[in-house]
PDB file of C-alpha atoms and ligand atoms in Angstrom:
ATOM      1  CA  MET A   1     145.855  47.497 -36.952  1.00 83.00           C
ATOM      2  CA  PRO A   2     143.393  47.059 -39.851  1.00 88.00           C
ATOM      3  CA  GLY A   3     139.757  46.380 -38.903  1.00 91.00           C
ATOM      4  CA  THR A   4     138.033  47.008 -35.570  1.00 95.00           C
ATOM      5  CA  ALA A   5     139.405  45.411 -32.389  1.00 95.00           C
ATOM      6  CA  HIS A   6     137.327  44.303 -29.409  1.00 94.00           C
ATOM      7  CA  PRO A   7     139.009  42.805 -26.306  1.00 92.00           C
ATOM      8  CA  LEU A   8     137.094  39.665 -25.309  1.00 94.00           C
ATOM      9  CA  THR A   9     137.551  38.927 -21.592  1.00 93.00           C
ATOM     10  CA  GLU A  10     139.425  40.447 -18.632  1.00 92.00           C
ATOM     11  CA  THR A  11     142.344  38.074 -19.060  1.00 96.00           C
ATOM     12  CA  VAL A  12     142.512  36.710 -22.594  1.00 97.00           C
ATOM     13  CA  GLY A  13     141.628  37.308 -26.224  1.00 98.00           C
ATOM     14  CA  ILE A  14     141.007  40.069 -28.728  1.00 98.00           C
ATOM     15  CA  GLU A  15     138.719  39.864 -31.744  1.00 98.00           C
ATOM     16  CA  ILE A  16     139.211  41.854 -34.937  1.00 98.00           C
ATOM     17  CA  THR A  17     136.399  42.304 -37.416  1.00 98.00           C
ATOM     18  CA  GLY A  18     136.225  43.997 -40.790  1.00 97.00           C
ATOM     19  CA  CYS A  19     139.744  43.128 -41.903  1.00 96.00           C
ATOM     20  CA  ARG A  20     140.705  41.763 -45.335  1.00 97.00           C
ATOM     21  CA  PRO A  21     143.655  39.381 -45.861  1.00 98.00           C
ATOM     22  CA  ALA A  22     145.519  41.806 -48.147  1.00 97.00           C
ATOM     23  CA  GLU A  23     145.545  44.363 -45.319  1.00 97.00           C
ATOM     24  CA  LEU A  24     147.387  41.908 -43.061  1.00 97.00           C
ATOM     25  CA  LEU A  25     150.249  41.321 -45.457  1.00 98.00           C
ATOM     26  CA  THR A  26     152.312  44.330 -44.393  1.00 97.00           C
ATOM     27  CA  LEU A  27     155.128  44.673 -41.862  1.00 97.00           C
ATOM     28  CA  ASP A  28     153.027  47.115 -39.818  1.00 97.00           C
ATOM     29  CA  ALA A  29     150.036  44.794 -39.604  1.00 97.00           C
ATOM     30  CA  ALA A  30     152.335  41.902 -38.638  1.00 98.00           C
ATOM     31  CA  ALA A  31     153.960  44.032 -35.891  1.00 98.00           C
ATOM     32  CA  ASP A  32     150.504  45.032 -34.602  1.00 97.00           C
ATOM     33  CA  THR A  33     149.421  41.399 -34.580  1.00 98.00           C
ATOM     34  CA  ARG A  34     152.530  40.401 -32.614  1.00 97.00           C
ATOM     35  CA  SER A  35     151.924  43.059 -29.997  1.00 97.00           C
ATOM     36  CA  ALA A  36     148.241  42.077 -29.741  1.00 97.00           C
ATOM     37  CA  LEU A  37     149.409  38.487 -29.267  1.00 97.00           C
ATOM     38  CA  ASP A  38     151.756  39.521 -26.437  1.00 96.00           C
ATOM     39  CA  ARG A  39     149.095  41.586 -24.774  1.00 96.00           C
ATOM     40  CA  HIS A  40     146.020  39.342 -25.211  1.00 97.00           C
ATOM     41  CA  GLY A  41     147.396  35.822 -25.793  1.00 98.00           C
ATOM     42  CA  VAL A  42     144.779  34.969 -28.452  1.00 98.00           C
ATOM     43  CA  VAL A  43     144.063  37.084 -31.537  1.00 98.00           C
ATOM     44  CA  ILE A  44     140.954  36.249 -33.558  1.00 98.00           C
ATOM     45  CA  TYR A  45     140.432  37.638 -37.049  1.00 98.00           C
ATOM     46  CA  ARG A  46     136.751  36.983 -37.678  1.00 98.00           C
ATOM     47  CA  ASP A  47     135.434  36.174 -41.133  1.00 98.00           C
ATOM     48  CA  LEU A  48     138.834  36.780 -42.741  1.00 98.00           C
ATOM     49  CA  HIS A  49     138.823  34.012 -45.401  1.00 98.00           C
ATOM     50  CA  ILE A  50     142.588  33.998 -45.830  1.00 98.00           C
ATOM     51  CA  SER A  51     143.854  31.765 -48.669  1.00 98.00           C
ATOM     52  CA  ASP A  52     146.556  29.145 -48.093  1.00 98.00           C
ATOM     53  CA  ASP A  53     149.147  31.271 -49.922  1.00 98.00           C
ATOM     54  CA  GLU A  54     148.230  34.301 -47.817  1.00 98.00           C
ATOM     55  CA  LEU A  55     148.288  32.236 -44.621  1.00 98.00           C
ATOM     56  CA  VAL A  56     151.860  31.175 -45.354  1.00 98.00           C
ATOM     57  CA  ASP A  57     152.874  34.725 -46.315  1.00 98.00           C
ATOM     58  CA  PHE A  58     151.323  36.221 -43.180  1.00 98.00           C
ATOM     59  CA  SER A  59     152.931  33.527 -40.989  1.00 98.00           C
ATOM     60  CA  ARG A  60     156.328  34.401 -42.514  1.00 98.00           C
ATOM     61  CA  LEU A  61     155.803  38.056 -41.617  1.00 98.00           C
ATOM     62  CA  LEU A  62     155.078  37.028 -38.013  1.00 98.00           C
ATOM     63  CA  GLY A  63     158.056  34.744 -37.439  1.00 98.00           C
ATOM     64  CA  THR A  64     159.935  31.669 -38.590  1.00 98.00           C
ATOM     65  CA  VAL A  65     157.475  29.174 -40.039  1.00 98.00           C
ATOM     66  CA  VAL A  66     157.996  25.516 -39.108  1.00 97.00           C
ATOM     67  CA  LEU A  67     158.067  23.090 -42.055  1.00 96.00           C
ATOM     68  CA  GLN A  68     155.869  20.035 -41.481  1.00 91.00           C
ATOM     69  CA  PRO A  69     157.294  16.629 -42.345  1.00 86.00           C
ATOM     70  CA  THR A  70     153.853  15.041 -42.718  1.00 84.00           C
ATOM     71  CA  GLY A  71     153.190  15.956 -46.348  1.00 84.00           C
ATOM     72  CA  GLU A  72     149.507  16.580 -45.605  1.00 85.00           C
ATOM     73  CA  HIS A  73     149.214  19.634 -47.806  1.00 91.00           C
ATOM     74  CA  ASN A  74     150.912  20.921 -50.944  1.00 92.00           C
ATOM     75  CA  HIS A  75     152.329  23.753 -48.826  1.00 95.00           C
ATOM     76  CA  PRO A  76     154.948  22.128 -46.554  1.00 96.00           C
ATOM     77  CA  GLU A  77     154.128  24.820 -43.953  1.00 97.00           C
ATOM     78  CA  ILE A  78     150.450  23.799 -43.605  1.00 97.00           C
ATOM     79  CA  GLN A  79     148.884  21.028 -41.553  1.00 95.00           C
ATOM     80  CA  THR A  80     145.307  19.877 -42.104  1.00 93.00           C
ATOM     81  CA  ILE A  81     143.628  19.572 -38.719  1.00 94.00           C
ATOM     82  CA  THR A  82     140.866  17.013 -38.998  1.00 92.00           C
ATOM     83  CA  MET A  83     140.033  13.673 -37.426  1.00 87.00           C
ATOM     84  CA  ASP A  84     138.747  12.212 -40.685  1.00 82.00           C
ATOM     85  CA  PRO A  85     141.168   9.526 -41.941  1.00 76.00           C
ATOM     86  CA  ASN A  86     139.852  10.163 -45.467  1.00 79.00           C
ATOM     87  CA  LYS A  87     141.268  13.691 -45.328  1.00 79.00           C
ATOM     88  CA  THR A  88     144.491  12.916 -43.479  1.00 78.00           C
ATOM     89  CA  ASN A  89     146.211   9.632 -42.610  1.00 81.00           C
ATOM     90  CA  ALA A  90     145.023   7.247 -39.909  1.00 82.00           C
ATOM     91  CA  LEU A  91     148.076   7.793 -37.709  1.00 84.00           C
ATOM     92  CA  LEU A  92     147.714  11.586 -37.725  1.00 85.00           C
ATOM     93  CA  ALA A  93     143.974  11.253 -37.103  1.00 83.00           C
ATOM     94  CA  SER A  94     144.764   9.119 -34.065  1.00 82.00           C
ATOM     95  CA  TYR A  95     147.428  11.537 -32.733  1.00 85.00           C
ATOM     96  CA  ARG A  96     144.949  14.383 -33.067  1.00 87.00           C
ATOM     97  CA  GLN A  97     142.698  12.743 -30.499  1.00 88.00           C
ATOM     98  CA  GLY A  98     145.240  14.405 -28.212  1.00 90.00           C
ATOM     99  CA  ASN A  99     143.812  17.813 -29.164  1.00 94.00           C
ATOM    100  CA  PHE A 100     140.764  17.104 -26.979  1.00 96.00           C
ATOM    101  CA  HIS A 101     142.913  17.456 -23.854  1.00 97.00           C
ATOM    102  CA  TRP A 102     144.374  20.736 -22.575  1.00 98.00           C
ATOM    103  CA  HIS A 103     147.891  21.048 -23.956  1.00 98.00           C
ATOM    104  CA  ILE A 104     150.656  23.292 -25.250  1.00 97.00           C
ATOM    105  CA  ASP A 105     151.986  22.601 -28.745  1.00 96.00           C
ATOM    106  CA  GLY A 106     155.540  21.273 -28.916  1.00 95.00           C
ATOM    107  CA  ALA A 107     155.967  20.876 -25.149  1.00 96.00           C
ATOM    108  CA  THR A 108     158.421  18.004 -25.667  1.00 96.00           C
ATOM    109  CA  GLU A 109     160.669  20.130 -27.867  1.00 96.00           C
ATOM    110  CA  SER A 110     163.605  22.106 -26.504  1.00 96.00           C
ATOM    111  CA  ILE A 111     161.782  25.354 -27.279  1.00 96.00           C
ATOM    112  CA  PRO A 112     157.996  25.037 -27.593  1.00 96.00           C
ATOM    113  CA  GLN A 113     156.537  26.837 -30.591  1.00 97.00           C
ATOM    114  CA  LYS A 114     156.039  30.576 -30.285  1.00 98.00           C
ATOM    115  CA  ALA A 115     152.575  30.614 -31.821  1.00 98.00           C
ATOM    116  CA  THR A 116     150.046  28.604 -33.792  1.00 98.00           C
ATOM    117  CA  LEU A 117     147.716  29.927 -36.513  1.00 98.00           C
ATOM    118  CA  LEU A 118     144.489  28.056 -37.288  1.00 98.00           C
ATOM    119  CA  THR A 119     141.938  28.997 -39.894  1.00 98.00           C
ATOM    120  CA  ALA A 120     138.565  27.324 -40.367  1.00 98.00           C
ATOM    121  CA  ARG A 121     137.917  25.824 -43.800  1.00 97.00           C
ATOM    122  CA  GLU A 122     134.948  23.644 -42.778  1.00 96.00           C
ATOM    123  CA  ILE A 123     133.131  23.886 -39.467  1.00 97.00           C
ATOM    124  CA  ASP A 124     130.964  21.503 -37.503  1.00 95.00           C
ATOM    125  CA  PRO A 125     127.685  23.079 -36.384  1.00 92.00           C
ATOM    126  CA  ALA A 126     127.354  20.359 -33.717  1.00 93.00           C
ATOM    127  CA  GLY A 127     130.660  20.940 -31.888  1.00 93.00           C
ATOM    128  CA  GLY A 128     134.385  21.411 -32.224  1.00 97.00           C
ATOM    129  CA  ASP A 129     134.831  24.784 -30.517  1.00 98.00           C
ATOM    130  CA  THR A 130     138.381  25.504 -29.348  1.00 98.00           C
ATOM    131  CA  GLU A 131     139.109  26.644 -25.791  1.00 98.00           C
ATOM    132  CA  PHE A 132     142.108  28.605 -24.544  1.00 98.00           C
ATOM    133  CA  ALA A 133     143.389  29.167 -21.005  1.00 98.00           C
ATOM    134  CA  THR A 134     146.000  31.751 -20.096  1.00 98.00           C
ATOM    135  CA  THR A 135     148.639  30.493 -17.690  1.00 98.00           C
ATOM    136  CA  TYR A 136     150.095  34.013 -17.449  1.00 98.00           C
ATOM    137  CA  ALA A 137     146.943  35.180 -15.662  1.00 98.00           C
ATOM    138  CA  ALA A 138     146.628  31.893 -13.765  1.00 98.00           C
ATOM    139  CA  TYR A 139     150.171  32.262 -12.399  1.00 98.00           C
ATOM    140  CA  SER A 140     149.710  35.960 -11.536  1.00 98.00           C
ATOM    141  CA  ALA A 141     146.575  35.133  -9.554  1.00 98.00           C
ATOM    142  CA  LEU A 142     148.444  32.741  -7.229  1.00 98.00           C
ATOM    143  CA  SER A 143     149.650  34.062  -3.887  1.00 98.00           C
ATOM    144  CA  GLU A 144     153.318  35.034  -3.625  1.00 97.00           C
ATOM    145  CA  SER A 145     154.073  32.039  -1.427  1.00 97.00           C
ATOM    146  CA  GLU A 146     152.382  29.666  -3.895  1.00 97.00           C
ATOM    147  CA  GLN A 147     154.368  31.241  -6.725  1.00 98.00           C
ATOM    148  CA  ARG A 148     157.616  30.797  -4.782  1.00 97.00           C
ATOM    149  CA  GLU A 149     156.857  27.105  -4.211  1.00 96.00           C
ATOM    150  CA  LEU A 150     156.384  26.557  -7.945  1.00 98.00           C
ATOM    151  CA  ASP A 151     159.293  28.650  -9.160  1.00 96.00           C
ATOM    152  CA  SER A 152     161.963  26.009  -8.570  1.00 95.00           C
ATOM    153  CA  LEU A 153     160.064  22.960  -9.917  1.00 98.00           C
ATOM    154  CA  GLN A 154     160.896  21.035 -13.076  1.00 98.00           C
ATOM    155  CA  VAL A 155     158.395  18.976 -15.076  1.00 98.00           C
ATOM    156  CA  LEU A 156     158.984  15.953 -17.301  1.00 98.00           C
ATOM    157  CA  HIS A 157     156.914  16.194 -20.496  1.00 98.00           C
ATOM    158  CA  SER A 158     156.238  13.185 -22.700  1.00 98.00           C
ATOM    159  CA  PHE A 159     154.327  12.418 -25.884  1.00 96.00           C
ATOM    160  CA  ALA A 160     153.416   9.050 -24.362  1.00 96.00           C
ATOM    161  CA  GLN A 161     151.698  10.741 -21.414  1.00 97.00           C
ATOM    162  CA  ALA A 162     149.543  12.854 -23.756  1.00 96.00           C
ATOM    163  CA  GLN A 163     148.724   9.963 -26.071  1.00 93.00           C
ATOM    164  CA  SER A 164     147.818   7.592 -23.248  1.00 94.00           C
ATOM    165  CA  LEU A 165     145.205  10.125 -22.107  1.00 94.00           C
ATOM    166  CA  ALA A 166     143.850  10.413 -25.656  1.00 89.00           C
ATOM    167  CA  ASN A 167     144.073   6.752 -26.663  1.00 90.00           C
ATOM    168  CA  PRO A 168     143.700   4.718 -23.454  1.00 91.00           C
ATOM    169  CA  ASP A 169     142.990   1.500 -25.368  1.00 93.00           C
ATOM    170  CA  ALA A 170     146.187   1.594 -27.435  1.00 93.00           C
ATOM    171  CA  THR A 171     148.055  -1.606 -28.226  1.00 94.00           C
ATOM    172  CA  GLU A 172     151.552  -2.397 -26.950  1.00 95.00           C
ATOM    173  CA  PRO A 173     153.188  -1.600 -30.332  1.00 93.00           C
ATOM    174  CA  GLU A 174     151.388   1.778 -30.350  1.00 92.00           C
ATOM    175  CA  ARG A 175     152.635   2.525 -26.839  1.00 94.00           C
ATOM    176  CA  ALA A 176     156.142   1.482 -27.817  1.00 95.00           C
ATOM    177  CA  SER A 177     156.031   3.945 -30.744  1.00 93.00           C
ATOM    178  CA  TRP A 178     155.018   6.794 -28.414  1.00 93.00           C
ATOM    179  CA  ASP A 179     157.904   5.900 -26.104  1.00 95.00           C
ATOM    180  CA  ARG A 180     160.340   6.440 -28.961  1.00 95.00           C
ATOM    181  CA  VAL A 181     159.588  10.193 -28.922  1.00 95.00           C
ATOM    182  CA  PRO A 182     162.198  11.749 -26.604  1.00 96.00           C
ATOM    183  CA  THR A 183     160.913  13.209 -23.339  1.00 98.00           C
ATOM    184  CA  ARG A 184     161.842  16.702 -22.175  1.00 98.00           C
ATOM    185  CA  VAL A 185     162.303  18.427 -18.817  1.00 98.00           C
ATOM    186  CA  HIS A 186     161.210  22.071 -18.603  1.00 98.00           C
ATOM    187  CA  PRO A 187     160.869  24.427 -15.660  1.00 98.00           C
ATOM    188  CA  LEU A 188     157.223  24.509 -14.546  1.00 98.00           C
ATOM    189  CA  VAL A 189     157.333  28.308 -14.538  1.00 98.00           C
ATOM    190  CA  TRP A 190     158.711  29.928 -17.684  1.00 97.00           C
ATOM    191  CA  THR A 191     160.188  33.372 -17.043  1.00 97.00           C
ATOM    192  CA  ARG A 192     160.532  35.536 -20.132  1.00 93.00           C
ATOM    193  CA  ARG A 193     163.245  38.083 -20.815  1.00 92.00           C
ATOM    194  CA  ASN A 194     160.559  40.723 -20.220  1.00 91.00           C
ATOM    195  CA  GLY A 195     159.853  39.284 -16.758  1.00 94.00           C
ATOM    196  CA  ARG A 196     156.430  37.780 -17.544  1.00 96.00           C
ATOM    197  CA  LYS A 197     155.769  34.284 -16.254  1.00 98.00           C
ATOM    198  CA  SER A 198     153.606  31.472 -17.596  1.00 98.00           C
ATOM    199  CA  MET A 199     153.289  27.807 -16.636  1.00 98.00           C
ATOM    200  CA  LEU A 200     154.089  24.841 -18.864  1.00 98.00           C
ATOM    201  CA  LEU A 201     151.315  22.374 -18.050  1.00 98.00           C
ATOM    202  CA  GLY A 202     148.858  20.170 -19.918  1.00 98.00           C
ATOM    203  CA  ALA A 203     148.567  16.683 -21.349  1.00 98.00           C
ATOM    204  CA  THR A 204     152.306  16.117 -21.836  1.00 98.00           C
ATOM    205  CA  ALA A 205     153.123  16.990 -18.203  1.00 98.00           C
ATOM    206  CA  GLN A 206     153.907  13.597 -16.693  1.00 98.00           C
ATOM    207  CA  GLU A 207     155.718  14.177 -13.421  1.00 98.00           C
ATOM    208  CA  ILE A 208     157.464  16.711 -11.229  1.00 98.00           C
ATOM    209  CA  VAL A 209     161.132  15.839 -11.314  1.00 98.00           C
ATOM    210  CA  GLY A 210     162.337  14.404  -7.984  1.00 98.00           C
ATOM    211  CA  TRP A 211     158.837  14.011  -6.505  1.00 98.00           C
ATOM    212  CA  PRO A 212     156.956  10.750  -5.868  1.00 98.00           C
ATOM    213  CA  ALA A 213     154.682  10.122  -8.881  1.00 97.00           C
ATOM    214  CA  SER A 214     151.376  10.529  -7.027  1.00 97.00           C
ATOM    215  CA  LYS A 215     152.371  13.784  -5.322  1.00 98.00           C
ATOM    216  CA  GLY A 216     153.562  15.212  -8.637  1.00 98.00           C
ATOM    217  CA  ARG A 217     150.384  14.091 -10.408  1.00 98.00           C
ATOM    218  CA  ALA A 218     148.232  15.722  -7.741  1.00 98.00           C
ATOM    219  CA  LEU A 219     150.014  19.080  -8.102  1.00 98.00           C
ATOM    220  CA  LEU A 220     149.922  18.989 -11.925  1.00 98.00           C
ATOM    221  CA  ASP A 221     146.198  18.164 -11.854  1.00 98.00           C
ATOM    222  CA  LYS A 222     145.539  20.929  -9.324  1.00 98.00           C
ATOM    223  CA  LEU A 223     147.425  23.520 -11.387  1.00 98.00           C
ATOM    224  CA  LEU A 224     145.608  22.483 -14.571  1.00 98.00           C
ATOM    225  CA  ALA A 225     142.234  22.811 -12.831  1.00 98.00           C
ATOM    226  CA  TRP A 226     143.309  26.214 -11.443  1.00 98.00           C
ATOM    227  CA  SER A 227     144.483  27.491 -14.841  1.00 98.00           C
ATOM    228  CA  THR A 228     141.388  26.379 -16.737  1.00 98.00           C
ATOM    229  CA  GLN A 229     138.814  28.110 -14.524  1.00 98.00           C
ATOM    230  CA  PRO A 230     136.336  30.208 -16.511  1.00 97.00           C
ATOM    231  CA  ARG A 231     138.046  33.468 -15.492  1.00 97.00           C
ATOM    232  CA  PHE A 232     141.215  32.441 -17.346  1.00 98.00           C
ATOM    233  CA  THR A 233     139.584  30.909 -20.423  1.00 98.00           C
ATOM    234  CA  LEU A 234     138.172  31.866 -23.792  1.00 98.00           C
ATOM    235  CA  ARG A 235     135.961  29.776 -26.059  1.00 98.00           C
ATOM    236  CA  GLN A 236     136.215  30.151 -29.815  1.00 98.00           C
ATOM    237  CA  LYS A 237     133.034  29.174 -31.620  1.00 98.00           C
ATOM    238  CA  TRP A 238     134.278  28.789 -35.172  1.00 98.00           C
ATOM    239  CA  GLN A 239     132.776  30.419 -38.200  1.00 98.00           C
ATOM    240  CA  LYS A 240     134.101  29.530 -41.610  1.00 98.00           C
ATOM    241  CA  GLY A 241     136.905  31.961 -42.511  1.00 98.00           C
ATOM    242  CA  ASP A 242     137.996  32.806 -38.934  1.00 98.00           C
ATOM    243  CA  LEU A 243     141.743  32.940 -38.272  1.00 98.00           C
ATOM    244  CA  VAL A 244     142.880  32.377 -34.685  1.00 98.00           C
ATOM    245  CA  ILE A 245     146.462  32.937 -33.526  1.00 98.00           C
ATOM    246  CA  TRP A 246     147.640  32.085 -30.027  1.00 98.00           C
ATOM    247  CA  ASP A 247     150.764  32.674 -27.998  1.00 98.00           C
ATOM    248  CA  ASN A 248     151.573  29.032 -27.465  1.00 97.00           C
ATOM    249  CA  THR A 249     154.130  29.832 -24.753  1.00 97.00           C
ATOM    250  CA  GLY A 250     151.388  30.833 -22.326  1.00 97.00           C
ATOM    251  CA  MET A 251     148.059  29.486 -23.652  1.00 98.00           C
ATOM    252  CA  LEU A 252     146.817  26.010 -22.917  1.00 98.00           C
ATOM    253  CA  HIS A 253     144.261  24.967 -25.505  1.00 98.00           C
ATOM    254  CA  ARG A 254     141.972  22.087 -26.446  1.00 98.00           C
ATOM    255  CA  ALA A 255     139.291  21.129 -28.945  1.00 98.00           C
ATOM    256  CA  LEU A 256     135.800  20.433 -27.624  1.00 98.00           C
ATOM    257  CA  HIS A 257     134.032  17.274 -28.708  1.00 95.00           C
ATOM    258  CA  PHE A 258     133.257  16.539 -32.343  1.00 95.00           C
ATOM    259  CA  GLU A 259     132.752  13.257 -34.162  1.00 92.00           C
ATOM    260  CA  PRO A 260     135.697  11.691 -36.012  1.00 86.00           C
ATOM    261  CA  THR A 261     133.589  11.725 -39.181  1.00 88.00           C
ATOM    262  CA  SER A 262     132.955  15.473 -38.867  1.00 93.00           C
ATOM    263  CA  VAL A 263     133.552  17.741 -41.855  1.00 93.00           C
ATOM    264  CA  ARG A 264     135.533  20.039 -39.496  1.00 95.00           C
ATOM    265  CA  LEU A 265     138.742  21.083 -41.246  1.00 95.00           C
ATOM    266  CA  LEU A 266     141.243  23.663 -40.054  1.00 97.00           C
ATOM    267  CA  HIS A 267     144.442  24.726 -41.789  1.00 97.00           C
ATOM    268  CA  ARG A 268     147.335  25.365 -39.452  1.00 97.00           C
ATOM    269  CA  THR A 269     150.785  26.912 -39.495  1.00 98.00           C
ATOM    270  CA  THR A 270     153.192  27.212 -36.577  1.00 98.00           C
ATOM    271  CA  LEU A 271     155.899  29.704 -35.695  1.00 98.00           C
ATOM    272  CA  ALA A 272     159.153  28.395 -34.279  1.00 98.00           C
ATOM    273  CA  GLY A 273     160.022  29.150 -30.646  1.00 97.00           C
ATOM    274  CA  GLU A 274     162.094  32.263 -30.083  1.00 96.00           C
ATOM    275  CA  GLU A 275     163.122  32.212 -26.436  1.00 95.00           C
ATOM    276  CA  SER A 276     164.569  29.260 -24.547  1.00 93.00           C
ATOM    277  CA  VAL A 277     162.634  28.046 -21.516  1.00 94.00           C
ATOM    278  CA  GLN A 278     164.163  29.606 -18.394  1.00 93.00           C
ATOM    279  CA  GLY A 279     162.976  29.092 -14.846  1.00 92.00           C
TER     280      GLY A 279
HETATM  281  C1  OGA B   1     146.155  22.326 -32.717  1.00 88.78           C
HETATM  282  C2  OGA B   1     145.032  22.113 -31.805  1.00 88.78           C
HETATM  283  C3  OGA B   1     142.659  22.370 -31.500  1.00 88.78           C
HETATM  284  C4  OGA B   1     141.426  22.309 -32.338  1.00 88.78           C
HETATM  285  O1  OGA B   1     145.937  22.412 -33.936  1.00 88.78           O
HETATM  286  O2  OGA B   1     147.286  22.454 -32.220  1.00 88.78           O
HETATM  287  O3  OGA B   1     145.245  21.827 -30.662  1.00 88.78           O
HETATM  288  O4  OGA B   1     140.396  22.817 -31.843  1.00 88.78           O
HETATM  289  N1  OGA B   1     143.808  22.275 -32.311  1.00 88.78           N
HETATM  290  O5  OGA B   1     141.459  21.718 -33.410  1.00 88.78           O
HETATM  291 MN1   MN B   2     147.435  22.048 -30.194  1.00 88.78          MN
END
């Protein structure tokens, strides 16, 4: 792997310094990045200053890049992550309020995205860090009997659930538009072909299938609190030019507070899911 790697915590994250974008654009560097992603969940290339063209090229070396229908950027692969309606449209700015709550990207899709890449174009000195929590480590740290109780459960995920957390004062027409996004049931515990297990939790998790609503809510809230304890989390304090990649199939993540008028601007690509969700 080009540059110098430093693991960040016991459970999650590796940081690489001293790497230039051109060095990443090789099959070997992409393979190294993928294995670092599997092993550490979050890979941070500090001070990389990757261009938009290079970001798309590197994403293509890592996997299948999802095309974005939003037309936010001249590259159809790139999303502009900002809350400022002058830099994006008002609807997207409102949806992105959801980023302040722990979530997994694409949880209402049949296969959630494999990974997300975010690079900082403009940062906010007053806030806007990003936090990650590994549900691989959180699941492993449960007792065997707790794991067994979770292994058979199914969770209903909905866009409306996530948006009602983020936009509690929404109007009826807004709520009706959220309800038009199809919901999805996934196993709570996702078992990979390689035997590793993570949990699909977060803002979209609405109920445990077949359980009374309040009992399901209590378990989902308890598991989210368990998984986001400091020992399972990593906080990324952005510097301009950082590139952060996370294994979205096992990392919850959220943005920490920043003002909607902030200059904060991240460019994002996503890699399509590769393995169907199996219990
Ligand atoms: C995202 C996301 C968090 C952030 O782009 O998927 O959740 O800190 N971003 O902007
Ligand atoms: Mn996200």
